Structure formats: C-alpha cells, structure tokens
PDB file of C-alpha atoms in Angstrom:
ATOM      1  CA  MET A1447      -9.593 122.778  15.296  1.00 46.00           C
ATOM      2  CA  GLU A1448     -12.139 125.213  14.340  1.00 50.00           C
ATOM      3  CA  ASN A1449      -9.460 127.490  13.381  1.00 60.00           C
ATOM      4  CA  ARG A1450      -8.361 125.239  10.578  1.00 56.00           C
ATOM      5  CA  LEU A1451     -11.514 124.807   9.128  1.00 51.00           C
ATOM      6  CA  ARG A1452     -12.539 128.418   8.866  1.00 55.00           C
ATOM      7  CA  ILE A1453      -8.986 129.198   7.106  1.00 52.00           C
ATOM      8  CA  ALA A1454      -9.790 126.024   4.801  1.00 51.00           C
ATOM      9  CA  GLU A1455     -13.088 127.141   3.944  1.00 57.00           C
ATOM     10  CA  ARG A1456     -11.831 131.002   3.196  1.00 62.00           C
ATOM     11  CA  ASN A1457      -8.591 129.533   1.359  1.00 65.00           C
ATOM     12  CA  ASN A1458     -12.029 126.771  -0.790  1.00 65.00           C
ATOM     13  CA  ALA A1459     -10.494 123.663   0.618  1.00 67.00           C
ATOM     14  CA  VAL A1460     -13.059 121.346   0.225  1.00 69.00           C
ATOM     15  CA  TRP A1461     -12.244 117.786   1.628  1.00 65.00           C
ATOM     16  CA  HIS A1462     -12.105 114.843  -0.142  1.00 68.00           C
ATOM     17  CA  HIS A1463     -13.580 111.440   0.841  1.00 76.00           C
ATOM     18  CA  ALA A1464     -12.113 108.013  -0.888  1.00 79.00           C
ATOM     19  CA  THR A1465     -14.149 105.293  -1.774  1.00 85.00           C
ATOM     20  CA  VAL A1466     -10.807 103.268  -0.003  1.00 91.00           C
ATOM     21  CA  THR A1467     -11.363 103.944   3.558  1.00 91.00           C
ATOM     22  CA  ARG A1468      -8.877 103.343   7.004  1.00 89.00           C
ATOM     23  CA  ARG A1469     -10.986 100.376   8.216  1.00 93.00           C
ATOM     24  CA  ARG A1470     -10.187  98.604   4.774  1.00 93.00           C
ATOM     25  CA  ARG A1471      -6.991  99.358   4.358  1.00 93.00           C
ATOM     26  CA  GLU A1472      -7.123  98.048   8.092  1.00 94.00           C
ATOM     27  CA  GLU A1473      -8.821  94.636   7.017  1.00 93.00           C
ATOM     28  CA  LEU A1474      -6.485  94.342   4.407  1.00 92.00           C
ATOM     29  CA  ASN A1475      -3.141  95.474   6.654  1.00 94.00           C
ATOM     30  CA  GLY A1476      -5.141  93.052   9.032  1.00 93.00           C
ATOM     31  CA  HIS A1477      -4.096  94.777  11.858  1.00 95.00           C
ATOM     32  CA  ARG A1478      -5.232  98.292  13.296  1.00 95.00           C
ATOM     33  CA  SER A1479      -3.680 101.427  12.471  1.00 97.00           C
ATOM     34  CA  ALA A1480      -2.414 103.914  15.713  1.00 97.00           C
ATOM     35  CA  ALA A1481       0.031 106.530  16.461  1.00 98.00           C
ATOM     36  CA  ILE A1482       2.357 105.594  18.795  1.00 98.00           C
ATOM     37  CA  TRP A1483       4.584 108.525  20.546  1.00 97.00           C
ATOM     38  CA  PHE A1484       7.433 107.882  22.319  1.00 97.00           C
ATOM     39  CA  THR A1485       8.487 110.854  24.514  1.00 97.00           C
ATOM     40  CA  GLY A1486      11.260 111.982  27.185  1.00 96.00           C
ATOM     41  CA  LEU A1487      14.960 113.637  27.147  1.00 96.00           C
ATOM     42  CA  SER A1488      17.621 113.130  24.666  1.00 93.00           C
ATOM     43  CA  GLY A1489      19.394 110.394  25.382  1.00 93.00           C
ATOM     44  CA  ALA A1490      16.427 108.730  27.006  1.00 95.00           C
ATOM     45  CA  GLY A1491      16.556 105.789  23.993  1.00 94.00           C
ATOM     46  CA  LYS A1492      13.097 107.003  22.510  1.00 95.00           C
ATOM     47  CA  SER A1493      14.115 106.537  18.674  1.00 92.00           C
ATOM     48  CA  THR A1494      15.731 102.793  20.018  1.00 94.00           C
ATOM     49  CA  ILE A1495      13.044 101.522  21.254  1.00 96.00           C
ATOM     50  CA  ALA A1496      11.058 103.348  18.626  1.00 96.00           C
ATOM     51  CA  HIS A1497      13.287 101.480  16.014  1.00 96.00           C
ATOM     52  CA  SER A1498      13.616  98.417  17.474  1.00 96.00           C
ATOM     53  CA  VAL A1499       9.242  98.096  18.392  1.00 97.00           C
ATOM     54  CA  GLU A1500       9.300  98.992  14.445  1.00 97.00           C
ATOM     55  CA  GLU A1501      11.569  96.115  13.967  1.00 96.00           C
ATOM     56  CA  LYS A1502       9.430  93.488  15.751  1.00 95.00           C
ATOM     57  CA  LEU A1503       6.261  94.488  14.283  1.00 96.00           C
ATOM     58  CA  HIS A1504       7.490  94.097  10.204  1.00 95.00           C
ATOM     59  CA  GLN A1505       8.425  90.977  11.346  1.00 93.00           C
ATOM     60  CA  MET A1506       4.969  90.489  12.919  1.00 93.00           C
ATOM     61  CA  GLY A1507       3.799  91.185   9.259  1.00 93.00           C
ATOM     62  CA  CYS A1508       2.663  94.924  10.418  1.00 96.00           C
ATOM     63  CA  ARG A1509       3.222  97.752   8.493  1.00 96.00           C
ATOM     64  CA  THR A1510       4.698 100.502   9.819  1.00 97.00           C
ATOM     65  CA  PHE A1511       6.880 103.971  10.104  1.00 95.00           C
ATOM     66  CA  VAL A1512       8.538 105.349  12.035  1.00 95.00           C
ATOM     67  CA  PHE A1513       8.848 109.146  12.378  1.00 92.00           C
ATOM     68  CA  ASP A1514      12.345 110.543  14.032  1.00 83.00           C
ATOM     69  CA  GLY A1515      12.915 113.857  15.133  1.00 69.00           C
ATOM     70  CA  ASP A1516      16.483 114.104  13.717  1.00 69.00           C
ATOM     71  CA  ASN A1517      15.209 113.111  10.145  1.00 69.00           C
ATOM     72  CA  VAL A1518      12.070 115.054   9.530  1.00 70.00           C
ATOM     73  CA  ARG A1519      15.027 118.371  10.224  1.00 70.00           C
ATOM     74  CA  HIS A1520      16.079 117.749   7.522  1.00 73.00           C
ATOM     75  CA  GLY A1521      12.964 117.946   5.307  1.00 76.00           C
ATOM     76  CA  LEU A1522       9.804 118.612   6.829  1.00 75.00           C
ATOM     77  CA  CYS A1523      10.424 121.076   9.547  1.00 76.00           C
ATOM     78  CA  SER A1524      14.132 122.084   7.968  1.00 81.00           C
ATOM     79  CA  ASP A1525      12.837 125.797   8.418  1.00 81.00           C
ATOM     80  CA  LEU A1526      12.068 125.489  12.347  1.00 82.00           C
ATOM     81  CA  GLY A1527      14.753 126.152  15.004  1.00 80.00           C
ATOM     82  CA  PHE A1528      14.456 125.457  19.010  1.00 83.00           C
ATOM     83  CA  SER A1529      12.573 128.727  20.079  1.00 83.00           C
ATOM     84  CA  ASN A1530       8.805 127.319  22.155  1.00 82.00           C
ATOM     85  CA  GLU A1531       7.152 128.123  18.923  1.00 89.00           C
ATOM     86  CA  ASP A1532       9.543 126.481  16.901  1.00 86.00           C
ATOM     87  CA  ARG A1533       9.477 123.386  18.502  1.00 85.00           C
ATOM     88  CA  ALA A1534       5.089 123.812  19.011  1.00 86.00           C
ATOM     89  CA  GLU A1535       5.323 123.831  15.067  1.00 89.00           C
ATOM     90  CA  ASN A1536       7.428 120.968  14.673  1.00 84.00           C
ATOM     91  CA  ILE A1537       4.872 118.906  16.830  1.00 88.00           C
ATOM     92  CA  ARG A1538       2.083 120.480  14.461  1.00 91.00           C
ATOM     93  CA  ARG A1539       3.725 119.052  11.524  1.00 91.00           C
ATOM     94  CA  ILE A1540       4.846 116.188  12.821  1.00 91.00           C
ATOM     95  CA  GLY A1541       1.054 115.447  14.099  1.00 93.00           C
ATOM     96  CA  GLU A1542      -0.957 116.266  11.107  1.00 94.00           C
ATOM     97  CA  MET A1543       1.473 114.227   8.901  1.00 94.00           C
ATOM     98  CA  VAL A1544       0.887 111.154  11.764  1.00 95.00           C
ATOM     99  CA  LYS A1545      -2.665 111.400  10.946  1.00 96.00           C
ATOM    100  CA  LEU A1546      -2.756 110.743   7.534  1.00 95.00           C
ATOM    101  CA  PHE A1547      -0.697 107.625   8.440  1.00 97.00           C
ATOM    102  CA  VAL A1548      -2.773 106.240  10.647  1.00 97.00           C
ATOM    103  CA  ASP A1549      -5.561 106.992   8.167  1.00 95.00           C
ATOM    104  CA  SER A1550      -3.269 105.080   6.070  1.00 95.00           C
ATOM    105  CA  GLY A1551      -4.162 102.495   7.771  1.00 97.00           C
ATOM    106  CA  VAL A1552      -0.131 102.398   9.097  1.00 97.00           C
ATOM    107  CA  ILE A1553       1.089 101.627  13.022  1.00 98.00           C
ATOM    108  CA  ALA A1554       3.022 105.290  12.861  1.00 97.00           C
ATOM    109  CA  LEU A1555       5.880 105.383  15.388  1.00 97.00           C
ATOM    110  CA  THR A1556       7.222 108.871  16.824  1.00 96.00           C
ATOM    111  CA  ALA A1557      10.864 110.072  18.800  1.00 93.00           C
ATOM    112  CA  PHE A1558      10.930 113.373  19.722  1.00 91.00           C
ATOM    113  CA  ILE A1559      11.730 115.383  22.905  1.00 92.00           C
ATOM    114  CA  SER A1560       8.218 117.368  22.955  1.00 93.00           C
ATOM    115  CA  PRO A1561       9.082 118.441  25.767  1.00 92.00           C
ATOM    116  CA  PHE A1562       5.707 120.957  26.365  1.00 93.00           C
ATOM    117  CA  LEU A1563       2.094 119.335  27.504  1.00 95.00           C
ATOM    118  CA  ALA A1564       0.560 121.293  24.984  1.00 94.00           C
ATOM    119  CA  ASP A1565       1.876 120.499  22.511  1.00 93.00           C
ATOM    120  CA  ARG A1566       1.206 116.617  22.996  1.00 95.00           C
ATOM    121  CA  GLN A1567      -2.237 117.348  23.371  1.00 95.00           C
ATOM    122  CA  THR A1568      -2.530 119.162  20.405  1.00 94.00           C
ATOM    123  CA  VAL A1569      -1.685 115.739  18.793  1.00 95.00           C
ATOM    124  CA  ARG A1570      -3.797 114.057  21.002  1.00 96.00           C
ATOM    125  CA  SER A1571      -6.904 116.405  19.895  1.00 94.00           C
ATOM    126  CA  LEU A1572      -6.064 115.840  16.075  1.00 95.00           C
ATOM    127  CA  LEU A1573      -6.511 111.535  16.747  1.00 96.00           C
ATOM    128  CA  ALA A1574      -9.665 109.444  17.164  1.00 94.00           C
ATOM    129  CA  ASP A1575     -10.181 107.983  20.984  1.00 93.00           C
ATOM    130  CA  GLY A1576      -8.021 104.860  21.104  1.00 94.00           C
ATOM    131  CA  ASP A1577      -5.574 106.100  17.981  1.00 97.00           C
ATOM    132  CA  TYR A1578      -3.333 108.463  20.041  1.00 97.00           C
ATOM    133  CA  ILE A1579      -0.884 105.997  22.290  1.00 98.00           C
ATOM    134  CA  GLU A1580       1.959 108.181  24.286  1.00 98.00           C
ATOM    135  CA  ILE A1581       4.738 106.263  25.736  1.00 98.00           C
ATOM    136  CA  TYR A1582       7.013 108.180  28.374  1.00 98.00           C
ATOM    137  CA  CYS A1583      10.620 107.087  28.472  1.00 97.00           C
ATOM    138  CA  CYS A1584      11.829 107.895  31.678  1.00 97.00           C
ATOM    139  CA  CYS A1585      15.568 108.224  32.539  1.00 96.00           C
ATOM    140  CA  PRO A1586      17.589 111.000  35.460  1.00 96.00           C
ATOM    141  CA  ILE A1587      18.955 113.219  33.078  1.00 96.00           C
ATOM    142  CA  GLU A1588      21.953 112.208  34.756  1.00 95.00           C
ATOM    143  CA  ILE A1589      21.646 108.890  33.153  1.00 96.00           C
ATOM    144  CA  CYS A1590      21.057 110.880  30.241  1.00 95.00           C
ATOM    145  CA  GLU A1591      23.987 112.999  29.913  1.00 94.00           C
ATOM    146  CA  GLU A1592      26.050 109.756  30.392  1.00 93.00           C
ATOM    147  CA  ARG A1593      24.990 108.204  27.497  1.00 91.00           C
ATOM    148  CA  ASP A1594      25.801 111.511  25.373  1.00 89.00           C
ATOM    149  CA  VAL A1595      28.205 110.458  22.666  1.00 81.00           C
ATOM    150  CA  LYS A1596      28.007 113.725  21.035  1.00 81.00           C
ATOM    151  CA  GLY A1597      28.542 116.137  24.008  1.00 91.00           C
ATOM    152  CA  HIS A1598      25.570 117.741  23.670  1.00 91.00           C
ATOM    153  CA  TYR A1599      24.281 118.025  26.968  1.00 94.00           C
ATOM    154  CA  ARG A1600      28.033 119.287  27.980  1.00 93.00           C
ATOM    155  CA  ARG A1601      27.831 121.818  25.372  1.00 94.00           C
ATOM    156  CA  ALA A1602      24.676 123.218  26.721  1.00 93.00           C
ATOM    157  CA  LYS A1603      25.829 123.406  29.768  1.00 94.00           C
ATOM    158  CA  ALA A1604      28.755 125.345  28.904  1.00 93.00           C
ATOM    159  CA  GLY A1605      25.968 127.776  26.965  1.00 92.00           C
ATOM    160  CA  GLU A1606      27.029 126.959  23.517  1.00 94.00           C
ATOM    161  CA  ILE A1607      23.696 125.177  22.532  1.00 91.00           C
ATOM    162  CA  LYS A1608      20.797 127.407  23.590  1.00 89.00           C
ATOM    163  CA  GLU A1609      17.061 126.192  24.444  1.00 88.00           C
ATOM    164  CA  PHE A1610      18.583 122.884  25.309  1.00 92.00           C
ATOM    165  CA  THR A1611      15.684 120.653  26.942  1.00 93.00           C
ATOM    166  CA  GLY A1612      16.448 119.720  30.495  1.00 93.00           C
ATOM    167  CA  ILE A1613      19.480 122.244  30.514  1.00 94.00           C
ATOM    168  CA  SER A1614      18.188 125.742  29.543  1.00 92.00           C
ATOM    169  CA  SER A1615      14.790 124.621  28.376  1.00 91.00           C
ATOM    170  CA  PRO A1616      11.718 122.742  30.289  1.00 93.00           C
ATOM    171  CA  TYR A1617      10.916 119.406  29.770  1.00 95.00           C
ATOM    172  CA  GLU A1618       6.664 118.875  30.801  1.00 96.00           C
ATOM    173  CA  GLU A1619       6.689 115.269  32.462  1.00 96.00           C
ATOM    174  CA  PRO A1620       3.073 113.668  30.677  1.00 96.00           C
ATOM    175  CA  GLN A1621       0.456 113.708  33.405  1.00 94.00           C
ATOM    176  CA  ASP A1622      -0.905 109.922  31.882  1.00 94.00           C
ATOM    177  CA  PRO A1623       0.586 108.882  29.723  1.00 97.00           C
ATOM    178  CA  ASP A1624      -0.500 105.548  28.593  1.00 97.00           C
ATOM    179  CA  LEU A1625       2.907 103.180  29.549  1.00 97.00           C
ATOM    180  CA  VAL A1626       5.930 104.695  31.654  1.00 97.00           C
ATOM    181  CA  LEU A1627       9.367 102.694  30.007  1.00 97.00           C
ATOM    182  CA  ASP A1628      11.663 103.090  33.264  1.00 96.00           C
ATOM    183  CA  THR A1629      14.923 103.046  30.501  1.00 96.00           C
ATOM    184  CA  GLU A1630      17.577 103.389  33.210  1.00 94.00           C
ATOM    185  CA  ASN A1631      16.991  99.748  34.220  1.00 93.00           C
ATOM    186  CA  GLY A1632      15.562  98.058  31.781  1.00 87.00           C
ATOM    187  CA  ASN A1633      17.014  96.740  28.434  1.00 91.00           C
ATOM    188  CA  ILE A1634      16.070  97.388  25.030  1.00 93.00           C
ATOM    189  CA  GLU A1635      14.140  93.923  24.803  1.00 93.00           C
ATOM    190  CA  GLN A1636      12.424  93.834  27.854  1.00 94.00           C
ATOM    191  CA  CYS A1637      10.715  97.426  26.814  1.00 96.00           C
ATOM    192  CA  VAL A1638       9.986  96.026  23.651  1.00 96.00           C
ATOM    193  CA  ASP A1639       8.056  93.024  24.764  1.00 95.00           C
ATOM    194  CA  LYS A1640       5.696  96.118  27.189  1.00 96.00           C
ATOM    195  CA  VAL A1641       5.014  98.301  24.159  1.00 97.00           C
ATOM    196  CA  ILE A1642       3.683  94.792  22.331  1.00 95.00           C
ATOM    197  CA  ASP A1643       1.834  93.674  25.316  1.00 95.00           C
ATOM    198  CA  LEU A1644      -0.321  96.655  25.289  1.00 96.00           C
ATOM    199  CA  LEU A1645      -1.152  97.327  21.272  1.00 96.00           C
ATOM    200  CA  ILE A1646      -2.006  93.889  21.808  1.00 95.00           C
ATOM    201  CA  LYS A1647      -4.109  94.875  25.051  1.00 95.00           C
ATOM    202  CA  ARG A1648      -5.520  97.933  22.868  1.00 95.00           C
ATOM    203  CA  ASP A1649      -6.277  95.273  20.234  1.00 93.00           C
ATOM    204  CA  ILE A1650      -3.941  97.354  18.042  1.00 95.00           C
ATOM    205  CA  VAL A1651      -2.081  94.686  16.861  1.00 93.00           C
ATOM    206  CA  THR A1652      -3.768  90.877  17.573  1.00 84.00           C
ATOM    207  CA  VAL A1653      -2.567  87.558  19.362  1.00 72.00           C
ATOM    208  CA  LYS A1654      -1.974  85.699  16.630  1.00 67.00           C
ATOM    209  CA  LYS A1655       0.355  88.032  14.996  1.00 63.00           C
ATOM    210  CA  ALA A1656       2.031  87.804  18.318  1.00 62.00           C
ATOM    211  CA  HIS A1657       2.065  83.966  18.421  1.00 60.00           C
ATOM    212  CA  ALA A1658       3.147  83.688  14.801  1.00 58.00           C
ATOM    213  CA  PHE A1659       5.967  85.809  15.145  1.00 58.00           C
ATOM    214  CA  LYS A1660       7.515  83.979  18.487  1.00 56.00           C
ATOM    215  CA  TRP A1661       6.651  80.835  16.988  1.00 44.00           C
ATOM    216  CA  GLN A1662       9.139  81.732  13.917  1.00 49.00           C
ATOM    217  CA  LEU A1663      11.661  82.995  16.026  1.00 44.00           C
ATOM    218  CA  ASN A1664      11.472  79.060  17.954  1.00 41.00           C
ATOM    219  CA  ILE A1665      11.961  77.793  15.279  1.00 35.00           C
ATOM    220  CA  ASP A1666      14.734  79.849  13.889  1.00 37.00           C
ATOM    221  CA  PRO A1667      17.535  81.415  16.447  1.00 31.00           C
ATOM    222  CA  PHE A1668      18.502  83.801  13.995  1.00 33.00           C
ATOM    223  CA  VAL A1669      16.238  87.029  12.809  1.00 36.00           C
ATOM    224  CA  GLU A1670      17.066  88.195   8.946  1.00 36.00           C
ATOM    225  CA  CYS A1671      18.455  91.272   8.830  1.00 35.00           C
ATOM    226  CA  PRO A1672      17.363  92.718   4.986  1.00 39.00           C
ATOM    227  CA  HIS A1673      20.733  94.915   5.211  1.00 36.00           C
ATOM    228  CA  ARG A1674      22.847  92.585   5.808  1.00 34.00           C
ATOM    229  CA  SER A1675      23.987  89.244   4.471  1.00 36.00           C
ATOM    230  CA  GLU A1676      24.553  87.453   8.038  1.00 38.00           C
ATOM    231  CA  PRO A1677      21.796  87.278  10.048  1.00 36.00           C
ATOM    232  CA  ARG A1678      21.760  88.805  13.442  1.00 35.00           C
ATOM    233  CA  GLU A1679      20.877  87.199  16.734  1.00 35.00           C
ATOM    234  CA  SER A1680      19.148  89.621  18.186  1.00 36.00           C
ATOM    235  CA  LEU A1681      16.402  92.467  17.595  1.00 34.00           C
ATOM    236  CA  ARG A1682      18.287  94.768  19.502  1.00 35.00           C
ATOM    237  CA  GLU A1683      21.061  95.032  16.953  1.00 37.00           C
ATOM    238  CA  VAL A1684      19.061  97.588  15.373  1.00 38.00           C
ATOM    239  CA  ASN A1685      20.983  98.181  11.726  1.00 40.00           C
ATOM    240  CA  ASN A1686      21.279 101.882  11.868  1.00 40.00           C
ATOM    241  CA  PRO A1687      24.500 103.835  12.025  1.00 39.00           C
ATOM    242  CA  ASP A1688      23.554 106.320  13.730  1.00 40.00           C
ATOM    243  CA  PHE A1689      23.145 104.774  17.182  1.00 37.00           C
ATOM    244  CA  GLU A1690      25.412 103.851  19.232  1.00 38.00           C
ATOM    245  CA  VAL A1691      25.693 100.886  21.575  1.00 36.00           C
ATOM    246  CA  LEU A1692      26.802 101.752  25.123  1.00 37.00           C
ATOM    247  CA  HIS A1693      27.071  99.177  27.951  1.00 34.00           C
ATOM    248  CA  ARG A1694      26.284 100.145  31.631  1.00 36.00           C
ATOM    249  CA  ASP A1695      26.278  97.335  34.170  1.00 39.00           C
ATOM    250  CA  ASP A1696      24.713  94.059  32.113  1.00 39.00           C
ATOM    251  CA  LYS A1697      21.865  96.356  30.499  1.00 44.00           C
ATOM    252  CA  SER A1698      22.637  97.768  26.886  1.00 47.00           C
ATOM    253  CA  CYS A1699      20.969 100.718  25.372  1.00 47.00           C
ATOM    254  CA  PHE A1700      21.503 102.161  22.159  1.00 45.00           C
ATOM    255  CA  THR A1701      21.615 106.363  22.336  1.00 51.00           C
ATOM    256  CA  ALA A1702      22.114 109.177  19.715  1.00 47.00           C
ATOM    257  CA  ALA A1703      21.403 112.222  21.855  1.00 51.00           C
ATOM    258  CA  ASP A1704      19.291 115.424  20.171  1.00 55.00           C
ATOM    259  CA  ARG A1705      17.626 118.230  20.665  1.00 53.00           C
ATOM    260  CA  ARG A1706      14.150 117.353  18.937  1.00 52.00           C
TER     261      ARG A1706
END
C-alpha cells in the first residue's frame, strides 16, 4: 500500500473524494456491497456457482457483477501469460477493479483459480474488514479432470500446456476461507443456497430481500430468463454457451475448465 501511495505522489496523483459515497450508493441499492471471491482448481465449479449466485441475487433485486477469469483475459489482462509473475499481476489488477466496484455499491463476484495465498491476501488487504469474502470451491483434482470437457488437464499432463495449476503449477489451498463448498458432492442449488445464507448472516443482503424472492418463486413456478422467450424451471440452468452440463450420478455441475 505504501509503495502505491509513494508512486501516486510522485506522479502528482491526488485522490478525489466524491460527494456520492459508497454508503449512499448502498442505501439506494438496498444492500451492502462486498467482494465474493471464489477460488479453486480448474473445473471445481467456480464460474458456474458465481454466475448462479449472481442470477439469484439479481432476481432478489441486488446490483451485481461477475469477474470471470477467462473474460478478463480477453481485455484487461490480455497482455498477461501464466508465469507466477503474470498470475500475480492478473490477480492484482482484478483486485483493484473489484475494489472500485465495491466502492460503487455493487456485489462483485469473482471466479479465478487464484492459486497463490499471497495473491489472495493482497486482494484482501485492498478491502476494508468484512468486504472480502473468500469461498473455496473444494473438489479433488481427479473429479476436476473428469469434468474437463476441453481436455486441458490431459494436454497439461502431456506437456502441451505449461504451468497448469494442479499439474505443473501448485495450488495453495485457503487456510481460513469464509466458506468451503464441497463441489464434488453438493449440487449447484445447494452451493448457491449456502452462499446466499452466508451473505444474509454477514448483512450483505437482508432477510427481507431473500424472503421476497422465495415468495416470488412460490407463486410462480417458473423464473423468467431475460435471454430466452420461454420460462425456465430452475436457476441452475444458467443460459451461458460457455458452460456445459455434465451429469454425474444424480448431481449436475456446469464446467468450463480454465487456466485462470
């Protein structure tokens, strides 16, 4: 933090304090803002759960945005590779963006492997106490490999993809996450409910909003999807062509193996 401040001072950059504050934005939105940081191996379900949680929060009337690992590498981080240094810079940039979104009153959800403890701690240090909520999508690498429809794990084992997390690059498990999701055995709906329950306990969203949402579902068995004309039966059907549905026993899980 001190290094960044010194650099800003050398560049004559002075922080401008707006009259519209985060608190006023939160009051307008009717909920607190926060950073919901999903971490885990490729194929552990981070993107699927993050987007499913966002869908539910949106239906509850919350202002949200998902930072998806693959998406940011098309623009903001398109100049970065997958060396340890580039991975750290990737997370640093996302952390700074997430901080701005939290200041804007938005619930910012992220889906990144973010394999290193130090990088996740850097993001945590950017935010005020209670603003960073770390959620570990815990899934054995063997199961992640089974879900890998793109063949990334197979190619990594063959040496075709360098510095692939879990194969040729380490993943450092969270030491004290706010929530651990068993994405091997739990289905998407169960995982989403656990995240929403945590947000209620942390006073990010109110019980009133959650009850209003459940009441809406009780009187209307279908949830309208803005991207399709026909209704859909479950929030678990996230309408995103980048996700594929795999069935394993009686569990369903969207996967999109990545290198984030």
